[in-house]
Amino acid sequence: MITVVGYDGSPLPALALERLAQASLVVGGARHLSAVPLPPGARTVVMGDVTAALDEIDKELGDRAAPSRNAADEGGVVVLASGDPGFFGIVRALRERGHRPQVLPALSSVAQAFARVGLPWDDALVVSAHGRELRRAVNACRAHPKVAVLTAPGAGPAELGRALFPQHPRVFVVCEDLGGPDERVTRCRPAEATTRHWRDPNVVLVLDERRPAEERGWIAGARPGPPSWALPEDAFEHRNSVVTKAEVRAFALARLGPRVGDLIWDIGAGSGSVAIECARFGAAAVAVERDAASCERIRGNVRAHGVRVAVSRGEVPAVLEHLPDPDAVFVGGGGPDVVRACASRALRSVVVALASIERVRPALDALTAEGLTAEAVQLQANRLSPLPGDVHRLAATNPVFLVWGERNAGPPPARAARPARRPQTLAELPETDQ
Ligand SMILES: C[S@@+](CC[C@H](N)C(=O)[O-])C[C@H]1O[C@@H](n2cnc3c(N)ncnc32)[C@H](O)[C@@H]1O
C-alpha cells in the first residue's frame, strides 16, 4: 500500500516511476514533490510536520478500509524522502505507526558527501542534529576524527563551528543540496563556518586531519571500546603517586558511564587518568587542573594515549563557568563547594573521590542539595605482591571513599544564580593533540 521512494537528485528507477504513476496520495517535502512527475488527480501533502503528514496517510488508508470504498480501485500511497529513507528517515516513523512499507532507497546524503571528497567512510561516525539536541553531535566531533553531521535549520554548520571554535582545530566539508540544482561543496575552518550563510539541506563532514587515518576496521562507525580499562597507574606519568588507583578508577568509570556523545569533566585531574580513560571510551573530556606542571603532564599523557582531551587550567569553581554542561563529572580534588558547583551542572552523575571520612557527609549533602540521589562506598584493594621464595603477600592500597550522585530522570533543578544559557564552546581551552 505504501511505497517510500528515496530521492538523491538522479533519475528515479522504473519501479518508483510506476508507483508514482499509480499513486492517489503523494507525500513529500516541497523540494521532492517539485522534482518528480506527479500523476494528474493525485492528492499531494507537503511534509513539513511529520506527524500531520503521517495522520494524512493513516486517514487515506483508513478511509479505504470503509465498506463503501473499493480498495482495488484505489491508487497507492507514495512517500518521497531524501536519500536512503531507512537511514535517519521516514521508514522508522511509518513502522512505528504499524505500516510495512516497500522502500526504494537512493544514495544517502552521507554516502554522497564522502564520495564528493573521495574519502572512505566505514570508519566515520554519523550523527544527527536533525530534531535532536546539538550538544551530542558536538561532543562526538570533539572526540572523533571523522564525523558526518546531519544538520537542521538552527543546528547547522554555523552552530557547529561556534561550538568547536577555537579550541578544536577541525576541517569542515559543508555539502549543500547534494544532487540538487544548488549543490555546493565547501571546505572551510569552523571559524569561517560561523560567518557564512548556508543553504538547507546540508550535511557537514567534520575532519580532524592531524590524527593519523584509522586502520582498516571490521565495524562501521565508532571503533569498539578499549580492549582493557582501569589501566595500571604506570600507564600515566604522575607526580608522587598522585594518580587515582586502578581499582578506584574502575568503579568511578562505572558510575560515570562515559559514552560517545557525552562530555565528561575530570576536576582536579592530576595525571588526567580519568579524563583519558573516558576519552578511550569515545566521550569528549575536559581535564581541569590548577597546577601548570600537572597540565603539561596531562597533555603528555593524552598524547601518549592517542586520544583528545581539552585541558583547562584554573581554579574551580570559577573556571567551570567557561565550560559547556557535562554529562558526568569526576571530582578528584575539591571541597563541598566544588562538589556542589559540579552537581549543579551535571546532567547525569557526579563521582567524588575522598581520602578523609569527615568529607564524606558534606559531599553527600552537596549532591543531594542539587537534586542527585547520593550513595557512598569505601574501597580498598589488597594487591598480591611477590616475595622471595615464590610466595606472596598482600600489599594494601590506601582506602578511598567514593561518593556518587545520580540524577533521576528530569532536568536539573532551576537555580536563580545560573545564567539562562551555558556556553557550548570550550572557550580558551587548547585541545591537547598528538
Ligand atoms: C532526516 S535526515 C534524512 C537523511 C536521509 N535519509 C539520507 O539518507 O540522506 C535529513 C538531513 O539529511 C541531510 N540531507 C538530506 N538530503 C540532503 C541533500 N540533498 N544535501 C545535503 N544534505 C542532505 C541534511 O542534513 C538533512 O537535514
XYZ file of C-alpha atoms and ligand atoms in Angstrom:
461
model
C 0.000 0.000 0.000
C 2.842 2.431 0.842
C 5.966 2.848 -1.251
C 8.743 5.009 0.140
C 10.850 6.440 -2.664
C 14.282 7.828 -1.837
C 15.492 10.795 -3.876
C 19.117 11.851 -4.382
C 18.827 14.019 -7.473
C 19.352 11.229 -10.004
C 16.554 9.934 -12.288
C 14.097 7.684 -10.465
C 14.215 3.952 -11.228
C 11.376 2.402 -13.289
C 9.604 0.856 -10.298
C 9.472 4.179 -8.455
C 8.042 5.910 -11.553
C 5.451 3.131 -11.886
C 4.335 3.530 -8.236
C 4.142 7.295 -8.645
C 2.040 6.975 -11.794
C -0.444 4.795 -9.885
C -0.485 6.873 -6.689
C -3.603 8.552 -5.341
C -1.666 10.222 -2.495
C 1.907 11.501 -2.712
C 3.559 12.821 0.461
C 6.927 14.554 0.486
C 8.948 17.709 1.063
C 8.202 20.588 -1.318
C 11.583 20.152 -2.989
C 10.933 16.468 -3.653
C 7.367 16.973 -4.882
C 8.572 19.520 -7.415
C 11.361 17.242 -8.660
C 9.351 14.144 -9.651
C 6.497 13.521 -12.110
C 3.182 13.576 -10.218
C 0.159 11.804 -11.670
C -2.755 14.062 -12.579
C -5.504 13.853 -9.964
C -3.293 12.586 -7.165
C -3.596 14.364 -3.851
C -0.315 15.753 -2.538
C 0.624 16.516 1.039
C 3.676 18.670 1.688
C 5.680 17.132 4.505
C 6.524 19.840 6.984
C 5.230 18.487 10.223
C 5.891 14.725 10.084
C 3.066 13.855 12.490
C 0.495 15.733 10.403
C 1.732 14.002 7.235
C 1.514 10.585 8.883
C -2.021 11.427 10.021
C -2.927 12.130 6.386
C -1.539 8.754 5.347
C -3.473 6.991 8.100
C -6.606 8.843 7.103
C -6.196 7.896 3.449
C -5.638 4.233 4.244
C -8.338 4.227 6.937
C -10.893 5.657 4.516
C -10.145 2.870 2.093
C -10.989 0.300 4.683
C -14.521 1.730 4.855
C -17.099 -0.712 3.355
C -18.306 1.903 0.860
C -14.840 2.105 -0.789
C -13.381 -0.445 -3.173
C -9.714 -0.760 -2.274
C -8.914 -2.446 -5.586
C -9.780 0.797 -7.415
C -7.541 2.928 -5.249
C -4.054 4.026 -6.201
C -1.197 3.607 -3.777
C 0.421 5.960 -1.312
C 3.912 7.151 -2.218
C 6.148 8.868 0.318
C 9.088 10.782 -1.139
C 12.101 11.217 1.148
C 15.726 12.231 0.877
C 18.500 9.734 0.274
C 18.005 6.395 1.946
C 14.690 6.712 3.844
C 15.733 3.824 6.088
C 18.681 5.844 7.391
C 17.596 8.587 9.839
C 14.472 8.770 7.694
C 10.720 8.277 7.471
C 10.731 4.465 7.458
C 11.079 4.311 11.249
C 8.072 6.596 11.824
C 5.936 4.636 9.337
C 6.748 1.331 11.019
C 6.019 2.836 14.430
C 2.521 3.506 13.106
C 2.197 -0.136 12.091
C 2.868 0.297 8.353
C 5.077 -2.121 6.447
C 6.215 0.000 3.502
C 8.166 -1.088 0.457
C 11.352 1.006 0.378
C 13.120 2.053 -2.829
C 16.244 3.782 -1.490
C 18.521 6.280 -3.185
C 22.040 7.229 -2.109
C 22.229 8.639 1.393
C 23.460 12.230 1.665
C 26.255 10.880 3.876
C 27.453 8.476 1.173
C 27.263 11.312 -1.373
C 29.177 13.708 0.871
C 32.088 11.334 1.425
C 32.078 10.455 -2.278
C 32.390 14.147 -3.197
C 35.686 14.353 -1.287
C 36.845 10.859 -2.204
C 37.094 9.592 1.377
C 36.222 6.149 2.754
C 33.546 6.358 5.435
C 33.283 2.946 7.051
C 35.320 4.500 9.893
C 33.156 7.619 10.132
C 30.738 8.358 12.914
C 27.365 9.537 11.584
C 25.376 11.701 13.979
C 22.147 13.586 13.611
C 21.314 17.020 14.962
C 18.078 16.983 12.950
C 15.298 17.398 15.506
C 17.721 16.462 18.279
C 19.987 18.381 20.630
C 23.154 19.672 19.001
C 25.391 19.015 22.015
C 25.687 15.258 21.413
C 26.779 15.850 17.819
C 29.281 18.468 19.021
C 30.710 16.121 21.649
C 31.115 13.402 19.016
C 33.030 15.908 16.851
C 35.233 16.844 19.826
C 36.223 13.248 20.398
C 36.343 11.651 16.942
C 38.498 12.310 13.904
C 35.852 11.716 11.219
C 32.201 12.622 11.814
C 29.314 13.267 9.422
C 26.648 15.517 10.911
C 23.089 15.540 9.579
C 22.002 19.078 10.270
C 18.803 21.085 10.534
C 17.980 24.790 10.396
C 19.350 26.268 13.628
C 21.655 23.284 14.116
C 23.882 23.607 11.078
C 27.456 24.438 10.042
C 27.441 27.853 11.778
C 26.270 26.453 15.116
C 28.724 23.551 14.883
C 31.528 25.963 14.038
C 30.657 28.142 17.026
C 30.771 25.162 19.375
C 34.079 23.807 18.073
C 35.986 27.078 17.515
C 38.656 27.950 18.642
C 39.888 25.014 20.637
C 39.166 22.190 18.213
C 41.137 22.610 15.021
C 38.998 20.769 12.502
C 38.270 20.913 8.801
C 34.625 21.229 7.781
C 33.347 19.970 4.456
C 29.900 21.507 4.100
C 27.814 19.779 1.431
C 24.729 21.783 0.467
C 21.834 20.461 -1.622
C 23.678 17.351 -2.777
C 22.351 16.160 -6.133
C 20.196 19.287 -6.421
C 20.407 22.436 -8.529
C 22.161 24.370 -5.746
C 24.768 21.746 -4.899
C 27.908 23.257 -3.377
C 30.750 21.558 -1.531
C 32.872 23.903 0.627
C 35.979 23.145 2.640
C 36.490 25.584 5.493
C 37.548 26.018 9.121
C 34.985 26.128 11.959
C 35.577 29.895 12.377
C 34.686 30.541 8.748
C 31.587 28.376 9.035
C 30.200 30.688 11.715
C 30.081 33.735 9.449
C 28.650 32.324 6.220
C 25.149 31.697 5.009
C 24.495 28.037 4.310
C 21.646 26.615 2.271
C 19.481 23.788 3.569
C 19.630 20.884 3.366
C 23.263 20.316 4.135
C 25.441 17.695 5.727
C 28.773 18.566 7.372
C 31.846 16.361 7.469
C 33.964 17.291 10.498
C 37.508 16.049 9.999
C 40.459 16.055 12.381
C 43.172 15.853 9.767
C 46.013 15.929 12.304
C 45.117 12.488 13.561
C 46.502 9.539 11.627
C 43.943 7.723 9.479
C 42.154 4.877 11.236
C 43.414 1.424 10.440
C 41.183 -0.821 8.353
C 38.451 -1.896 10.741
C 35.805 -4.597 10.906
C 32.962 -2.486 12.279
C 31.388 0.657 10.818
C 31.252 3.935 12.729
C 32.854 4.374 16.139
C 35.553 1.918 16.976
C 34.608 -0.607 19.650
C 35.580 0.374 23.198
C 39.088 -0.114 24.562
C 40.372 -3.681 24.915
C 41.071 -3.030 28.585
C 40.412 -0.195 31.005
C 41.095 0.775 34.613
C 44.684 0.901 33.367
C 47.552 0.469 35.829
C 48.942 3.640 37.382
C 52.171 3.326 35.418
C 50.209 3.820 32.195
C 50.229 7.511 33.190
C 53.049 9.869 34.080
C 52.274 11.116 37.583
C 53.834 13.147 40.394
C 54.481 11.460 43.764
C 51.943 8.716 43.038
C 49.174 11.331 42.682
C 47.057 9.215 40.359
C 43.699 7.563 41.007
C 44.387 3.897 41.720
C 43.231 1.441 39.077
C 40.651 -0.304 41.307
C 39.117 3.007 42.369
C 39.177 4.293 38.777
C 37.322 1.160 37.656
C 34.404 1.859 39.981
C 34.431 5.579 39.210
C 34.297 4.890 35.458
C 31.395 2.507 36.002
C 29.418 5.297 37.698
C 30.471 7.963 35.166
C 29.439 5.762 32.224
C 31.382 7.667 29.519
C 29.975 7.137 26.014
C 30.139 8.593 22.519
C 28.264 11.924 22.593
C 28.966 12.570 26.290
C 31.101 15.325 27.790
C 32.966 14.383 30.986
C 34.763 16.780 33.330
C 37.762 15.491 35.305
C 38.137 18.038 38.135
C 41.488 18.246 39.905
C 42.685 15.957 37.129
C 46.255 15.370 38.434
C 47.653 12.986 35.827
C 44.468 13.128 33.709
C 43.949 9.369 34.081
C 40.163 9.578 34.453
C 39.721 12.015 31.540
C 41.941 9.863 29.343
C 40.048 6.682 30.171
C 36.767 8.470 29.392
C 38.195 9.573 26.035
C 39.204 5.960 25.334
C 35.508 5.071 25.704
C 34.676 7.640 22.988
C 33.476 10.512 25.189
C 34.626 14.119 24.909
C 36.599 15.026 28.036
C 37.960 18.107 29.795
C 40.701 17.841 32.402
C 40.518 20.753 34.868
C 43.666 21.386 36.883
C 45.100 24.429 38.666
C 48.773 23.427 38.533
C 50.698 24.352 35.377
C 53.173 21.461 35.579
C 50.312 18.991 36.023
C 48.596 20.448 32.947
C 51.767 19.770 30.943
C 51.904 16.242 32.345
C 48.275 15.661 31.383
C 48.995 16.835 27.828
C 51.870 14.352 27.614
C 49.670 11.523 28.895
C 46.923 12.435 26.446
C 49.362 12.358 23.539
C 50.742 9.012 24.692
C 47.238 7.507 24.678
C 46.346 8.905 21.234
C 43.080 10.482 22.364
C 41.670 14.020 22.503
C 41.205 15.774 25.846
C 40.832 19.520 26.413
C 42.937 20.812 29.298
C 41.587 23.713 31.345
C 43.961 25.383 33.775
C 42.303 27.338 36.533
C 40.569 27.437 39.895
C 37.337 25.561 40.434
C 34.539 26.630 40.601
C 35.326 29.868 38.681
C 36.798 28.040 35.694
C 33.661 25.909 35.287
C 31.696 28.931 34.087
C 33.564 28.686 30.788
C 32.734 25.044 30.151
C 29.669 23.544 28.492
C 27.449 21.395 30.733
C 28.857 17.912 31.341
C 27.013 14.630 31.326
C 29.150 13.378 34.200
C 31.875 14.753 36.468
C 34.723 13.127 38.369
C 35.922 15.208 41.306
C 39.391 14.064 42.315
C 40.045 17.125 44.394
C 37.919 19.840 45.943
C 35.654 20.627 48.875
C 31.859 20.676 49.159
C 31.622 23.966 47.232
C 33.334 22.302 44.268
C 31.138 19.206 44.541
C 28.026 21.364 44.640
C 29.136 23.510 41.697
C 29.716 20.345 39.659
C 26.448 18.766 40.763
C 24.506 21.863 39.740
C 25.768 21.414 36.189
C 25.941 17.644 35.744
C 23.222 16.175 33.567
C 23.678 12.582 34.746
C 26.169 11.861 37.521
C 28.969 13.098 39.764
C 31.612 10.873 41.354
C 33.801 12.225 44.156
C 36.966 10.551 45.484
C 37.853 11.398 49.096
C 40.624 10.322 51.428
C 39.155 11.624 54.697
C 35.985 10.354 56.337
C 34.995 13.830 57.547
C 34.482 14.973 53.958
C 32.011 12.213 53.109
C 28.957 13.744 54.819
C 29.431 17.242 53.266
C 29.905 15.637 49.831
C 26.682 13.614 50.224
C 24.865 16.768 51.303
C 26.218 18.787 48.380
C 24.998 16.160 45.913
C 21.541 15.817 47.416
C 21.182 19.615 47.663
C 21.440 19.685 43.873
C 18.788 17.013 43.411
C 21.031 13.980 42.952
C 20.469 10.654 44.655
C 23.678 10.078 46.592
C 25.486 6.967 47.816
C 28.966 6.189 49.080
C 31.368 3.306 49.481
C 34.821 2.815 50.911
C 37.153 0.939 48.595
C 40.404 -0.681 49.454
C 42.292 -3.178 47.371
C 44.970 -5.572 48.578
C 47.224 -6.376 45.687
C 49.118 -9.644 45.508
C 52.802 -8.825 45.740
C 55.563 -11.395 45.131
C 58.093 -12.191 47.862
C 61.318 -14.170 47.563
C 60.739 -17.908 47.677
C 57.807 -17.933 45.251
C 55.319 -16.730 47.855
C 53.120 -13.639 48.001
C 51.986 -11.072 50.499
C 49.052 -8.689 50.344
C 50.094 -5.095 49.641
C 47.353 -2.750 50.810
C 46.498 0.331 48.776
C 45.180 3.380 50.649
C 41.462 3.198 51.425
C 39.414 5.728 49.454
C 35.813 6.860 49.810
C 33.848 7.192 46.614
C 30.729 9.290 46.925
C 28.490 9.476 43.883
C 25.233 11.064 42.925
C 22.918 10.269 40.059
C 20.250 12.447 38.609
C 16.993 10.671 38.200
C 15.049 11.344 35.003
C 14.152 15.004 34.633
C 16.064 18.251 34.193
C 18.489 19.663 36.774
C 16.844 21.964 39.315
C 16.472 25.586 38.215
C 18.855 27.849 40.101
C 18.499 31.578 40.202
C 22.262 32.121 40.017
C 22.648 30.136 36.766
C 22.844 32.030 33.505
C 19.987 31.114 31.137
C 22.310 29.636 28.555
C 25.595 27.869 29.199
C 28.445 28.212 26.744
C 28.520 25.470 24.168
C 32.186 26.030 23.463
C 35.199 25.067 25.493
C 36.364 28.660 25.072
C 40.049 29.358 25.527
C 40.987 25.759 26.143
C 43.792 24.482 23.995
C 42.939 20.986 22.950
C 45.708 18.575 23.675
C 46.770 16.991 20.464
C 49.129 14.349 19.346
C 16.026 13.435 8.303
S 17.656 13.405 7.672
C 17.440 12.319 6.329
C 18.707 11.639 5.867
C 18.446 10.808 4.629
N 17.655 9.682 4.918
C 19.723 10.398 3.932
O 19.971 9.205 3.799
O 20.456 11.287 3.477
C 17.674 14.985 6.915
C 19.078 15.516 6.807
O 19.804 14.812 5.800
C 20.705 15.683 5.164
N 20.356 15.747 3.735
C 19.298 15.184 3.141
N 19.297 15.455 1.817
C 20.375 16.203 1.581
C 20.935 16.797 0.414
N 20.370 16.670 -0.774
N 22.072 17.511 0.538
C 22.668 17.636 1.737
N 22.186 17.106 2.866
C 21.058 16.399 2.787
C 20.549 17.017 5.828
O 21.484 17.083 6.882
C 19.141 16.939 6.340
O 18.876 17.847 7.349
